[in-house]
XYZ file of C-alpha atoms in Angstrom:
695
model
C 97.877 85.128 101.292
C 101.618 84.711 101.461
C 104.182 87.166 102.793
C 107.662 87.473 101.335
C 110.458 89.620 102.710
C 113.109 91.065 100.427
C 115.487 93.827 101.444
C 113.377 94.465 104.612
C 110.323 95.179 102.401
C 107.249 92.992 102.847
C 105.269 91.910 99.801
C 101.841 90.302 100.213
C 100.744 87.886 97.503
C 96.959 88.233 97.532
C 96.276 85.404 95.061
C 98.552 82.782 96.595
C 96.737 79.613 97.585
C 98.049 76.122 98.096
C 101.219 75.408 96.141
C 100.911 71.888 94.789
C 103.619 69.760 93.152
C 103.379 68.960 89.472
C 103.419 65.184 89.886
C 99.939 65.144 91.452
C 97.041 64.160 89.244
C 94.498 66.768 88.165
C 91.836 65.261 90.395
C 94.010 65.431 93.497
C 95.143 68.931 92.572
C 91.573 70.201 92.318
C 90.628 68.542 95.598
C 93.578 69.985 97.494
C 93.276 73.410 95.877
C 89.608 73.738 96.834
C 90.507 72.928 100.441
C 92.961 75.853 100.621
C 90.800 78.640 99.220
C 90.249 80.184 102.658
C 93.815 81.553 102.674
C 93.411 83.407 99.364
C 92.176 86.993 99.017
C 90.180 87.565 95.834
C 90.624 91.277 95.265
C 88.638 91.275 91.993
C 86.169 88.480 91.447
C 86.964 86.063 88.605
C 90.296 87.678 87.712
C 91.560 84.497 86.059
C 91.434 82.574 82.800
C 91.279 78.880 81.893
C 94.932 78.602 80.857
C 96.912 81.855 81.126
C 96.651 85.654 81.155
C 98.231 87.580 78.283
C 97.884 91.309 78.931
C 96.382 93.788 81.372
C 95.788 97.546 81.134
C 93.691 100.207 82.853
C 91.670 103.231 81.789
C 92.853 106.782 82.395
C 90.525 107.648 85.282
C 91.316 104.392 87.115
C 87.746 103.123 87.468
C 88.053 100.044 85.235
C 90.604 97.370 84.448
C 90.961 95.233 81.311
C 92.537 91.770 81.213
C 92.861 89.311 78.328
C 93.787 85.636 78.299
C 93.167 82.265 76.683
C 91.953 79.623 75.908
C 89.332 80.436 74.576
C 90.476 83.958 73.740
C 88.610 86.216 76.095
C 88.591 89.824 77.306
C 87.259 90.840 80.724
C 86.466 94.309 82.005
C 86.382 94.837 85.786
C 84.776 97.626 87.777
C 87.068 98.243 90.740
C 84.336 100.002 92.726
C 82.225 96.835 92.718
C 85.262 94.501 92.950
C 83.715 92.397 90.199
C 83.534 91.951 86.438
C 81.493 94.443 84.423
C 81.407 92.566 81.124
C 83.366 90.014 79.112
C 83.319 88.564 75.622
C 85.097 85.924 73.586
C 87.350 87.083 70.755
C 88.267 85.478 67.451
C 91.958 86.327 67.846
C 94.664 86.012 70.452
C 94.652 89.389 72.242
C 98.238 90.476 72.961
C 97.782 94.112 74.037
C 95.277 96.937 74.146
C 94.916 100.679 74.704
C 92.061 102.847 75.975
C 90.856 105.489 73.535
C 88.681 107.319 76.095
C 89.220 108.200 79.767
C 86.739 105.521 80.826
C 86.052 101.973 79.671
C 83.738 102.816 76.749
C 86.245 103.002 73.871
C 89.326 100.830 73.478
C 91.410 99.114 70.798
C 92.868 95.595 70.842
C 95.876 94.184 68.986
C 95.682 90.622 67.777
C 98.397 88.097 67.100
C 98.463 88.729 63.368
C 97.691 91.914 61.467
C 94.271 92.644 62.862
C 93.229 95.555 65.089
C 89.713 95.774 66.517
C 88.165 98.997 67.804
C 85.425 98.568 70.420
C 82.703 100.609 72.031
C 81.936 98.881 75.355
C 81.498 95.257 74.297
C 80.580 95.884 70.655
C 83.086 96.017 67.781
C 83.030 99.286 65.836
C 85.585 98.410 63.171
C 88.250 95.907 62.178
C 91.488 97.162 60.634
C 94.247 95.124 58.991
C 97.730 96.605 58.891
C 100.358 95.687 56.272
C 102.733 93.954 58.732
C 102.759 91.580 61.687
C 102.347 93.669 64.807
C 104.532 93.921 67.891
C 103.226 97.036 69.629
C 100.188 99.314 69.714
C 99.974 102.879 71.089
C 97.578 105.813 71.010
C 98.634 109.427 70.393
C 95.914 111.515 72.009
C 97.304 114.784 70.627
C 96.739 113.775 66.990
C 94.096 111.038 67.552
C 96.435 108.560 65.855
C 96.587 104.840 66.522
C 100.230 103.738 66.079
C 101.106 100.185 65.044
C 104.705 98.902 65.059
C 105.817 95.513 63.783
C 108.310 93.558 61.750
C 108.689 96.271 59.116
C 110.674 99.495 59.614
C 107.474 101.511 59.229
C 105.227 102.646 62.066
C 101.742 102.794 60.581
C 99.363 105.510 61.717
C 95.578 105.260 61.688
C 93.818 108.571 62.229
C 90.632 107.906 64.161
C 89.168 111.313 63.331
C 89.223 110.734 59.567
C 89.083 106.943 59.751
C 91.980 106.394 57.352
C 95.697 105.673 57.232
C 98.058 108.635 57.231
C 101.732 108.873 56.364
C 103.739 106.382 58.413
C 107.028 106.919 60.235
C 109.979 105.485 58.282
C 112.523 104.299 60.859
C 116.103 103.219 60.201
C 115.651 99.787 61.790
C 115.544 97.270 58.961
C 114.476 94.358 61.196
C 111.455 96.175 62.564
C 110.291 98.097 65.627
C 109.616 96.328 68.925
C 107.805 99.073 70.801
C 106.361 102.548 70.318
C 105.638 105.063 73.091
C 104.255 108.627 73.253
C 105.347 111.285 75.737
C 102.525 112.565 77.932
C 101.116 116.038 78.249
C 103.675 117.153 80.862
C 107.036 118.596 79.889
C 108.419 120.327 76.817
C 108.393 117.185 74.652
C 104.723 116.250 74.980
C 103.465 114.465 71.905
C 106.905 113.189 70.829
C 106.810 109.567 69.637
C 109.654 107.207 70.610
C 110.368 103.991 68.698
C 112.505 101.073 69.929
C 114.292 99.458 66.993
C 115.692 95.980 66.635
C 119.075 97.505 65.750
C 119.490 98.867 69.303
C 118.558 102.464 68.457
C 115.832 104.795 69.730
C 114.328 107.383 67.411
C 112.198 110.385 68.343
C 109.484 111.664 65.984
C 107.596 114.939 66.056
C 103.957 114.015 65.538
C 103.058 117.527 64.380
C 105.216 117.401 61.253
C 105.802 113.644 60.983
C 109.610 113.908 60.904
C 112.404 112.386 62.995
C 114.034 114.841 65.401
C 116.651 112.685 67.200
C 118.291 109.271 67.231
C 120.251 107.568 70.035
C 122.253 104.367 69.638
C 121.610 102.516 72.893
C 123.422 99.230 72.224
C 125.793 97.946 69.582
C 128.721 99.554 67.833
C 129.034 103.265 68.512
C 126.615 103.220 71.456
C 126.833 105.955 74.072
C 125.941 103.621 76.944
C 129.058 101.456 76.761
C 127.148 98.309 75.698
C 129.013 97.201 72.583
C 127.182 93.912 72.102
C 124.353 94.229 69.584
C 120.965 93.669 71.200
C 117.417 94.797 70.645
C 115.495 97.435 72.572
C 112.363 95.689 73.832
C 110.404 98.378 75.689
C 110.283 102.144 76.288
C 108.547 103.966 79.161
C 108.195 107.719 79.698
C 107.848 109.682 82.917
C 104.451 111.308 83.318
C 105.265 113.799 86.075
C 108.459 115.465 84.797
C 108.222 114.724 81.098
C 112.009 114.594 80.562
C 113.027 111.054 81.544
C 112.474 107.778 79.754
C 113.704 104.216 80.184
C 114.482 101.529 77.654
C 114.738 97.818 78.379
C 117.199 95.716 76.407
C 117.156 92.117 75.324
C 120.258 91.406 77.435
C 118.535 92.299 80.730
C 119.688 95.911 81.244
C 117.465 98.943 81.799
C 118.851 102.343 80.784
C 117.573 105.623 82.208
C 117.864 108.592 79.826
C 117.265 112.308 79.912
C 115.983 113.731 76.623
C 118.589 116.495 76.855
C 121.575 114.126 77.082
C 123.107 111.539 74.776
C 124.513 109.334 77.552
C 122.316 107.428 79.988
C 121.982 108.654 83.540
C 121.920 105.129 84.932
C 122.277 101.542 83.749
C 120.375 98.975 85.817
C 121.255 95.311 85.262
C 118.795 92.593 86.306
C 121.734 90.171 86.541
C 119.903 87.271 84.898
C 120.423 87.886 81.135
C 116.679 87.649 80.490
C 114.938 90.085 78.114
C 113.101 93.020 79.633
C 109.345 92.735 79.140
C 108.153 96.110 80.447
C 109.313 99.179 82.384
C 107.217 101.744 84.233
C 107.746 104.961 86.227
C 105.955 104.910 89.576
C 103.693 107.958 89.654
C 103.272 109.565 93.058
C 105.121 109.636 96.361
C 106.154 106.415 97.995
C 105.114 105.701 101.576
C 108.675 104.606 102.417
C 110.716 107.544 101.085
C 108.077 110.240 100.591
C 109.204 111.015 97.032
C 108.552 109.767 93.504
C 111.836 107.983 92.912
C 111.009 104.399 91.905
C 111.047 102.575 88.587
C 109.477 99.169 87.969
C 111.054 96.847 85.413
C 110.102 93.255 84.671
C 111.873 90.486 82.844
C 110.363 87.096 82.157
C 111.019 85.825 85.693
C 110.817 88.693 88.188
C 109.664 92.245 88.742
C 112.197 94.617 90.288
C 111.496 97.934 91.995
C 114.557 100.187 92.153
C 115.529 103.773 92.829
C 116.030 105.941 89.771
C 118.608 108.147 91.533
C 121.196 105.512 92.444
C 119.816 102.245 91.021
C 119.558 100.544 94.432
C 117.100 97.681 94.739
C 113.950 98.376 96.737
C 112.251 94.991 96.426
C 111.746 92.094 94.035
C 108.663 90.037 93.188
C 109.307 86.530 91.888
C 106.708 85.225 89.467
C 105.525 81.598 89.328
C 105.882 81.564 85.511
C 107.004 83.760 82.625
C 105.785 87.349 82.932
C 104.026 88.845 79.910
C 102.651 92.138 81.297
C 102.001 94.081 84.500
C 100.223 97.217 85.682
C 99.601 99.197 88.875
C 96.211 100.132 90.279
C 95.539 103.792 90.905
C 95.080 104.892 94.490
C 91.823 106.730 93.762
C 89.604 107.834 90.887
C 89.902 111.162 89.115
C 86.964 111.926 86.846
C 88.254 115.363 85.771
C 90.749 115.910 82.939
C 93.689 115.317 82.777
C 92.646 112.388 85.060
C 95.836 112.423 87.113
C 96.109 110.240 90.207
C 98.908 108.621 92.178
C 99.672 104.947 91.855
C 98.939 102.557 94.699
C 101.054 99.740 96.070
C 98.982 97.002 94.361
C 100.671 95.390 91.337
C 98.933 92.979 88.941
C 101.151 90.538 87.010
C 100.095 88.575 83.939
C 102.008 85.297 83.858
C 101.745 81.969 82.112
C 99.335 80.767 84.831
C 95.524 80.961 85.004
C 95.349 83.546 87.795
C 96.439 87.140 87.478
C 98.988 87.515 90.278
C 98.075 90.465 92.521
C 100.712 91.700 94.990
C 100.508 94.436 97.596
C 103.622 96.370 98.694
C 102.642 98.716 101.567
C 106.022 100.478 101.593
C 105.742 101.307 97.887
C 102.297 102.881 98.038
C 99.084 102.883 99.999
C 96.218 100.560 99.227
C 93.621 101.824 96.723
C 90.732 103.712 98.178
C 88.285 101.071 96.960
C 90.379 98.344 98.654
C 91.228 100.043 101.940
C 90.593 96.772 103.782
C 94.029 95.614 102.620
C 95.665 97.948 105.123
C 93.818 96.316 108.016
C 94.500 92.796 106.768
C 98.223 93.318 106.350
C 98.542 94.824 109.829
C 96.985 91.725 111.380
C 99.077 89.266 109.400
C 102.076 87.697 111.077
C 104.980 86.426 109.093
C 105.448 82.698 109.643
C 108.628 80.909 108.729
C 108.187 77.604 106.957
C 110.629 74.951 105.870
C 108.347 73.235 103.373
C 108.296 73.848 99.648
C 104.689 72.710 99.240
C 101.804 73.159 101.657
C 100.892 69.458 101.975
C 104.405 68.030 101.611
C 107.537 68.246 103.732
C 111.096 67.956 102.493
C 113.352 65.621 104.469
C 117.049 64.952 103.965
C 118.674 61.547 103.555
C 119.817 61.452 107.183
C 116.288 62.127 108.375
C 114.991 59.436 106.015
C 117.328 56.924 107.645
C 116.238 58.084 111.103
C 112.565 57.627 110.196
C 113.221 54.197 108.701
C 112.153 54.987 105.129
C 113.411 52.197 102.884
C 113.855 51.887 99.132
C 110.566 50.001 98.693
C 108.720 52.994 100.157
C 110.230 55.199 97.466
C 109.302 52.696 94.786
C 105.759 52.378 96.110
C 105.039 56.079 95.620
C 104.559 56.969 99.282
C 107.583 59.265 99.169
C 108.720 61.337 96.191
C 112.545 61.366 95.877
C 114.435 64.509 94.851
C 118.137 65.392 94.635
C 119.219 65.528 98.297
C 116.227 63.935 99.982
C 112.546 63.352 99.365
C 109.093 64.918 99.647
C 106.763 63.177 102.073
C 103.123 63.911 102.885
C 102.594 65.795 106.114
C 100.235 63.182 107.570
C 102.653 60.322 106.976
C 105.529 62.434 108.274
C 103.713 63.131 111.554
C 102.894 59.441 112.019
C 106.516 58.399 111.507
C 107.739 61.079 113.893
C 105.268 59.880 116.530
C 106.602 56.317 116.228
C 110.276 57.312 116.324
C 109.928 59.932 119.073
C 106.798 59.291 121.194
C 107.578 62.134 123.612
C 107.791 64.797 120.913
C 104.206 65.946 121.385
C 104.535 66.110 125.175
C 107.719 68.135 124.827
C 105.948 70.480 122.447
C 103.059 70.976 124.884
C 105.489 71.587 127.755
C 107.452 74.143 125.747
C 104.257 75.983 124.805
C 103.133 76.043 128.439
C 106.514 77.378 129.500
C 106.331 80.038 126.800
C 102.887 81.172 127.966
C 104.096 81.263 131.569
C 107.144 83.360 130.700
C 104.942 85.705 128.680
C 102.590 86.098 131.643
C 105.467 86.706 134.048
C 106.912 89.355 131.773
C 104.141 91.742 132.896
C 105.335 91.648 136.484
C 107.360 94.431 138.052
C 110.996 93.799 137.271
C 113.939 94.476 139.515
C 114.792 98.143 139.633
C 118.212 99.128 138.352
C 121.055 100.619 140.291
C 122.257 104.143 139.697
C 125.721 105.110 138.579
C 126.495 107.377 141.524
C 128.093 105.972 144.641
C 126.850 108.462 147.207
C 123.271 108.880 146.009
C 121.742 107.080 148.994
C 123.583 109.321 151.442
C 122.600 112.460 149.510
C 118.946 111.421 149.441
C 118.999 110.688 153.167
C 120.502 114.102 153.949
C 118.024 115.844 151.650
C 115.168 114.093 153.434
C 116.217 115.524 156.770
C 117.149 112.228 158.433
C 120.582 113.146 159.796
C 121.039 109.934 161.771
C 120.351 107.743 158.756
C 122.697 109.859 156.637
C 125.498 109.552 159.212
C 125.009 105.791 159.433
C 125.030 105.473 155.651
C 128.179 107.607 155.341
C 130.017 105.648 158.017
C 129.078 102.298 156.466
C 130.067 103.539 153.026
C 133.388 104.869 154.316
C 134.107 101.535 156.010
C 133.347 99.662 152.802
C 135.583 101.993 150.782
C 138.431 101.536 153.256
C 138.248 97.757 152.962
C 140.762 96.628 150.280
C 138.415 93.853 149.177
C 135.897 96.404 147.831
C 138.405 98.779 146.245
C 137.633 97.633 142.722
C 133.885 97.958 143.248
C 134.085 101.608 144.372
C 137.004 102.764 142.228
C 135.800 104.675 139.164
C 139.150 104.542 137.389
C 139.529 100.784 137.870
C 136.054 99.809 136.690
C 135.509 102.564 134.164
C 132.031 103.182 135.584
C 130.355 104.084 138.847
C 129.315 101.613 141.481
C 126.374 99.362 140.814
C 125.472 99.036 144.500
C 123.669 102.365 144.875
C 119.900 102.415 144.828
C 118.327 104.541 142.119
C 115.343 106.142 143.811
C 114.505 108.140 140.692
C 113.919 105.000 138.666
C 110.239 104.830 137.578
C 110.138 101.097 138.290
C 111.268 101.719 141.864
C 108.589 104.379 142.322
C 106.016 102.058 140.789
C 107.034 99.280 143.183
C 106.697 101.542 146.228
C 103.359 102.850 145.022
C 102.079 99.308 144.523
C 103.186 98.292 148.021
C 101.525 101.350 149.598
C 98.300 100.718 147.707
C 98.211 97.082 148.784
C 98.851 98.002 152.417
C 96.149 100.668 152.339
C 93.651 98.253 150.801
C 94.487 95.561 153.366
C 94.141 98.020 156.261
C 90.815 99.332 154.971
C 89.571 95.796 154.429
C 90.614 94.797 157.966
C 88.913 97.829 159.536
C 85.749 97.240 157.540
C 85.711 93.590 158.564
C 86.161 94.408 162.265
C 83.466 97.079 162.107
C 81.016 94.653 160.504
C 81.787 91.628 162.681
C 82.481 93.014 166.166
C 81.323 95.753 168.508
C 83.220 97.269 171.486
C 82.027 96.356 175.008
C 82.035 99.433 177.320
C 84.351 99.220 180.412
C 82.052 99.578 183.480
C 84.576 99.056 186.354
C 87.409 101.226 185.118
C 88.064 103.160 188.378
C 88.261 100.041 190.562
C 90.700 98.517 188.143
C 92.865 101.620 188.282
C 92.926 101.596 192.125
C 93.761 97.913 192.203
C 96.565 98.563 189.748
C 97.983 101.305 192.033
C 97.842 98.994 195.101
C 99.519 96.275 193.127
C 102.290 98.704 192.178
C 102.966 99.601 195.864
C 103.127 95.967 196.873
C 105.563 95.249 194.028
C 107.834 98.078 195.209
C 107.851 96.728 198.786
C 108.735 93.262 197.519
C 111.622 94.736 195.532
C 113.027 96.512 198.626
C 112.890 93.289 200.631
C 114.639 91.418 197.845
C 117.462 94.009 197.798
C 118.089 93.689 201.586
C 118.209 89.903 201.299
C 120.801 90.184 198.554
C 123.006 92.440 200.719
C 122.864 89.969 203.682
C 123.877 87.102 201.438
C 126.880 89.104 200.209
C 128.043 89.777 203.828
C 127.801 86.109 204.724
C 129.870 85.270 201.651
C 132.667 87.586 202.876
C 132.745 85.841 206.262
C 133.351 82.442 204.708
C 136.114 83.761 202.450
C 138.935 82.803 204.885
C 137.596 79.287 205.274
C 137.749 78.695 201.540
C 141.102 80.407 201.027
C 142.958 77.156 200.460
C 140.558 76.278 197.590
C 141.042 79.649 195.851
C 141.434 79.178 192.058
C 140.933 75.378 192.089
C 138.156 73.560 190.201
C 136.861 70.036 190.643
C 138.705 68.924 187.534
C 142.015 69.949 189.035
C 142.586 72.919 186.700
C 143.114 76.399 188.033
C 140.550 79.094 187.263
C 140.812 82.773 187.939
C 137.958 83.863 190.170
C 136.452 87.318 190.238
C 137.422 89.580 193.163
C 134.792 90.489 195.786
C 134.510 94.100 194.549
C 133.571 92.921 191.025
C 131.001 90.506 192.442
C 129.427 93.285 194.464
C 129.222 95.538 191.383
C 127.596 92.785 189.312
C 125.029 92.052 191.996
C 124.245 95.771 192.309
C 123.615 96.066 188.563
C 121.332 93.040 188.604
C 119.329 94.476 191.489
C 118.945 97.830 189.702
C 117.751 96.106 186.508
C 115.203 94.024 188.434
C 113.895 97.065 190.253
C 113.543 99.006 186.979
C 111.620 96.141 185.395
C 109.293 95.846 188.353
C 108.571 99.586 188.447
C 108.019 99.692 184.674
C 105.700 96.701 184.847
C 103.731 98.302 187.639
C 103.348 101.574 185.747
C 102.522 99.770 182.477
C 99.933 97.611 184.145
C 98.411 100.714 185.666
C 98.263 102.511 182.287
C 97.235 99.492 180.196
C 93.541 98.981 179.563
C 91.862 95.946 178.072
C 89.308 96.520 175.271
C 86.649 93.853 174.969
C 84.822 92.980 171.716
C 81.691 90.974 171.107
C 80.300 89.469 167.917
C 77.259 91.247 166.500
C 73.965 89.380 166.493
C 73.713 88.959 162.727
C 77.223 87.464 162.501
C 77.027 84.871 165.271
C 77.072 81.986 162.802
C 80.110 83.266 160.909
C 82.527 81.098 162.863
C 80.493 78.025 161.975
C 80.877 78.518 158.184
C 83.781 77.578 155.940
C 85.964 80.072 154.082
C 84.098 79.768 150.786
C 80.734 80.606 152.358
C 82.189 83.558 154.228
C 83.779 84.901 151.038
C 80.500 84.576 149.115
C 78.553 86.438 151.810
C 81.105 89.251 151.927
C 81.079 89.564 148.145
C 77.294 89.748 148.099
C 77.192 92.392 150.816
C 79.775 94.518 149.015
C 77.835 94.244 145.747
C 74.640 95.433 147.442
C 76.389 98.605 148.603
C 77.603 99.558 145.114
C 75.927 102.264 143.056
C 74.351 101.623 139.652
C 77.317 103.084 137.769
C 79.793 100.969 139.714
C 77.709 97.847 139.057
C 77.650 98.516 135.295
C 81.387 99.128 135.260
C 81.991 95.894 137.183
C 79.783 93.917 134.784
C 81.632 95.352 131.762
C 85.017 94.417 133.234
C 83.843 90.843 133.923
C 82.736 90.428 130.296
C-alpha cells in the first residue's frame, strides 16, 4: 500500500506492490515481485488479468462487480460481500464495455470490438446480436427496455428487449458517427431523455417516448456556445443522478464542460491542462466526508483521474495512473436491495489501465469505505506516511557527484552493476549500502546515536516543563495580600519598588517601552505550576509516610524510667551555671579597673603600633560598653542553655527482635524483604491491579 498526498488529500493505493524497473528480466521481476506481496492489500481476490484490464462496471444494487480484460478475453464477476470472484468465463471477442440489464448480476449485455453484442443470463449466453456498424458505445434505456448502440454511423440503433427486435433508430446530424450515448435517470423532469455525443462536437437530446430530437447544442467548433472554436470530438457524456438537470461532456482536447439542460452556455469549463482526450466523466453521488455535500465530479483522461468541485472547478485531488486509463468506477458504500436501488458512493475508486492489475484507490476525504470493506478505515488510520527518495523499491538514484564520492568508475557502468540515467544512475540498495560503509565507516554509529538521542528527547518530553510567567507585574504581591500574609506582601512590594526605581530595570518593567507586561512575575494560575506543586506535595507525603512506616516496623521506643532525677539534676546544673556566670562578670569588672590604672603609664604609647604607624584606639567608655554587651550575651546564652537542657528530653529507640539482622544485609536484600512484606499486606483486588499493571 502506497500513500500519495495531493492538495492536502491523502490517496491510498491498495494494489501497489514493488515498483520494478523495465530493464530487469522477467525472472528477476517475478522473484522480486513475489517478495513484496506483503505490502499489498488485495481488496477483491484475483482482480487482475494476464495482460491488461479493459472495462469495469457494477450492478445497480451494488452487490456485484464486473471486470473484463485480455489475453485471453475474459470476464469476471465479483461478489463484494465475499471479497472474491463469483464466476468467470472466456469470451470469443474483445470485451470493450458492458451494461447491467437487471438490478443484480443475473442479466447483462457485453459489447465486443466489432459489431457483435452478447446478452447473458449469469454465465450463459442468451442471444448474440450483430448491429450494422462498428460500435463505440452501448447503453440501456430502462424506461423503454431498449438497448442503444452507437458507432461509426450517424445512426443510434435500438434493440427492444421486450419484443426482441430492432426498432426505429435515432438519426443524428453527426456524419462521422457517435462516440457515446447516455440516458438520463429517473430523477428530474428530463428522465428518459437520450443524449448523444457526436464527432462533430455537438450534443443532441432525443425523447425516447416519441423517438424525435428535442434539442441540439454545439459544444465545440464553429458557432459553439462554450467559446471553444477549435473543432474537436465529444468523447463522453455523464448525467447527474440526484438532481437530474446537470450533465458533463468530455472533449478530445482535454476539457470537461458542465451544462444545465435549461441553458445553452456551459456553467463551467474544466481543463485538465494536458491536451489528452477525456475517457470518462462521472458525478459523485452522495455527500463527501470532507465538505458534507455532493459537489464533486470525477473526470479521467488517459493519464490521470481528477476529482474537482462542480461549483467553482477547484481541484480536490488527482490520481496518477501507471499506464493509459480505459475505464473507472466507484464502489457503492452499502447495498440497497429495494427499488430504485439508490445508495451513496464510497471513497474507493477502481481504475482499468493497460496493466494486469485493476488499480484500486481509497480516498477517505472523498467518501467513507464501503460497508463490506470497513477494515480500510482502521488500516488507513494506522498507516504513517513515509518520505522516500527512491524511484524503485530495490534501487536508489544517485547523482554524478555522489557517484564520484563513492568511487564508481566507467567500467562499473559498463559491467551492468549500475544503470546510468540522465543526471546520475540507479544502483541496487545492497551495493549502495556496502559502498557507503566503505566510504563512511562511522555512518551507522552516527545513525544509532541519533536514534538514541531522539528516543531520549521523546522520553524527556513527558516531563513537567517550566511554568510560564504571567503578563502582570504585581501579581505576586496581589496573591500574597489575598493570602493574608501581610509581611510577605510588604517585602514583595518594597523589593518590587526598589527594582522599578533602578534605572537598569526600567525597560523590563515599562509597559510602553516593551509593548508587553513583565516576564518576571510568577503565574500561579498556570496549570503546569499547580501540577508541579501537587507533584512535590505528593512526593513529600509519600516519603514521610514511608519513613514513618519504616521506623514503626524497625524500632520501638524505650520508656524513660529516671525522668524525675534527670529533671532535678538539670535544675541543679542550671543554678550552678548561673553562679559561674555571676563570678565571670565580677572578674571582668576587676580587669577593666586594673586597665584604667595602667592608662597613665602607657600614655606615651597612645596611638602607636609596632610597625610605626599610628592607629586610633577606642576610648575607655566604648570599651566598657563593648565588654558589657559581651557579658550580657554570654549570660543570655548560659541561661537559655540551662533552660533548654532542663526542658529537653532524650528519646531512646531499640531495634525490634525480628529486625536485628537488618543491619547485616545489603541494600538489595533489604529492598526485597520490604517489597515482599508490602505485597503480603495487599488485598486481592490490589494484587490483581498490580499484576495487570506489570503486564
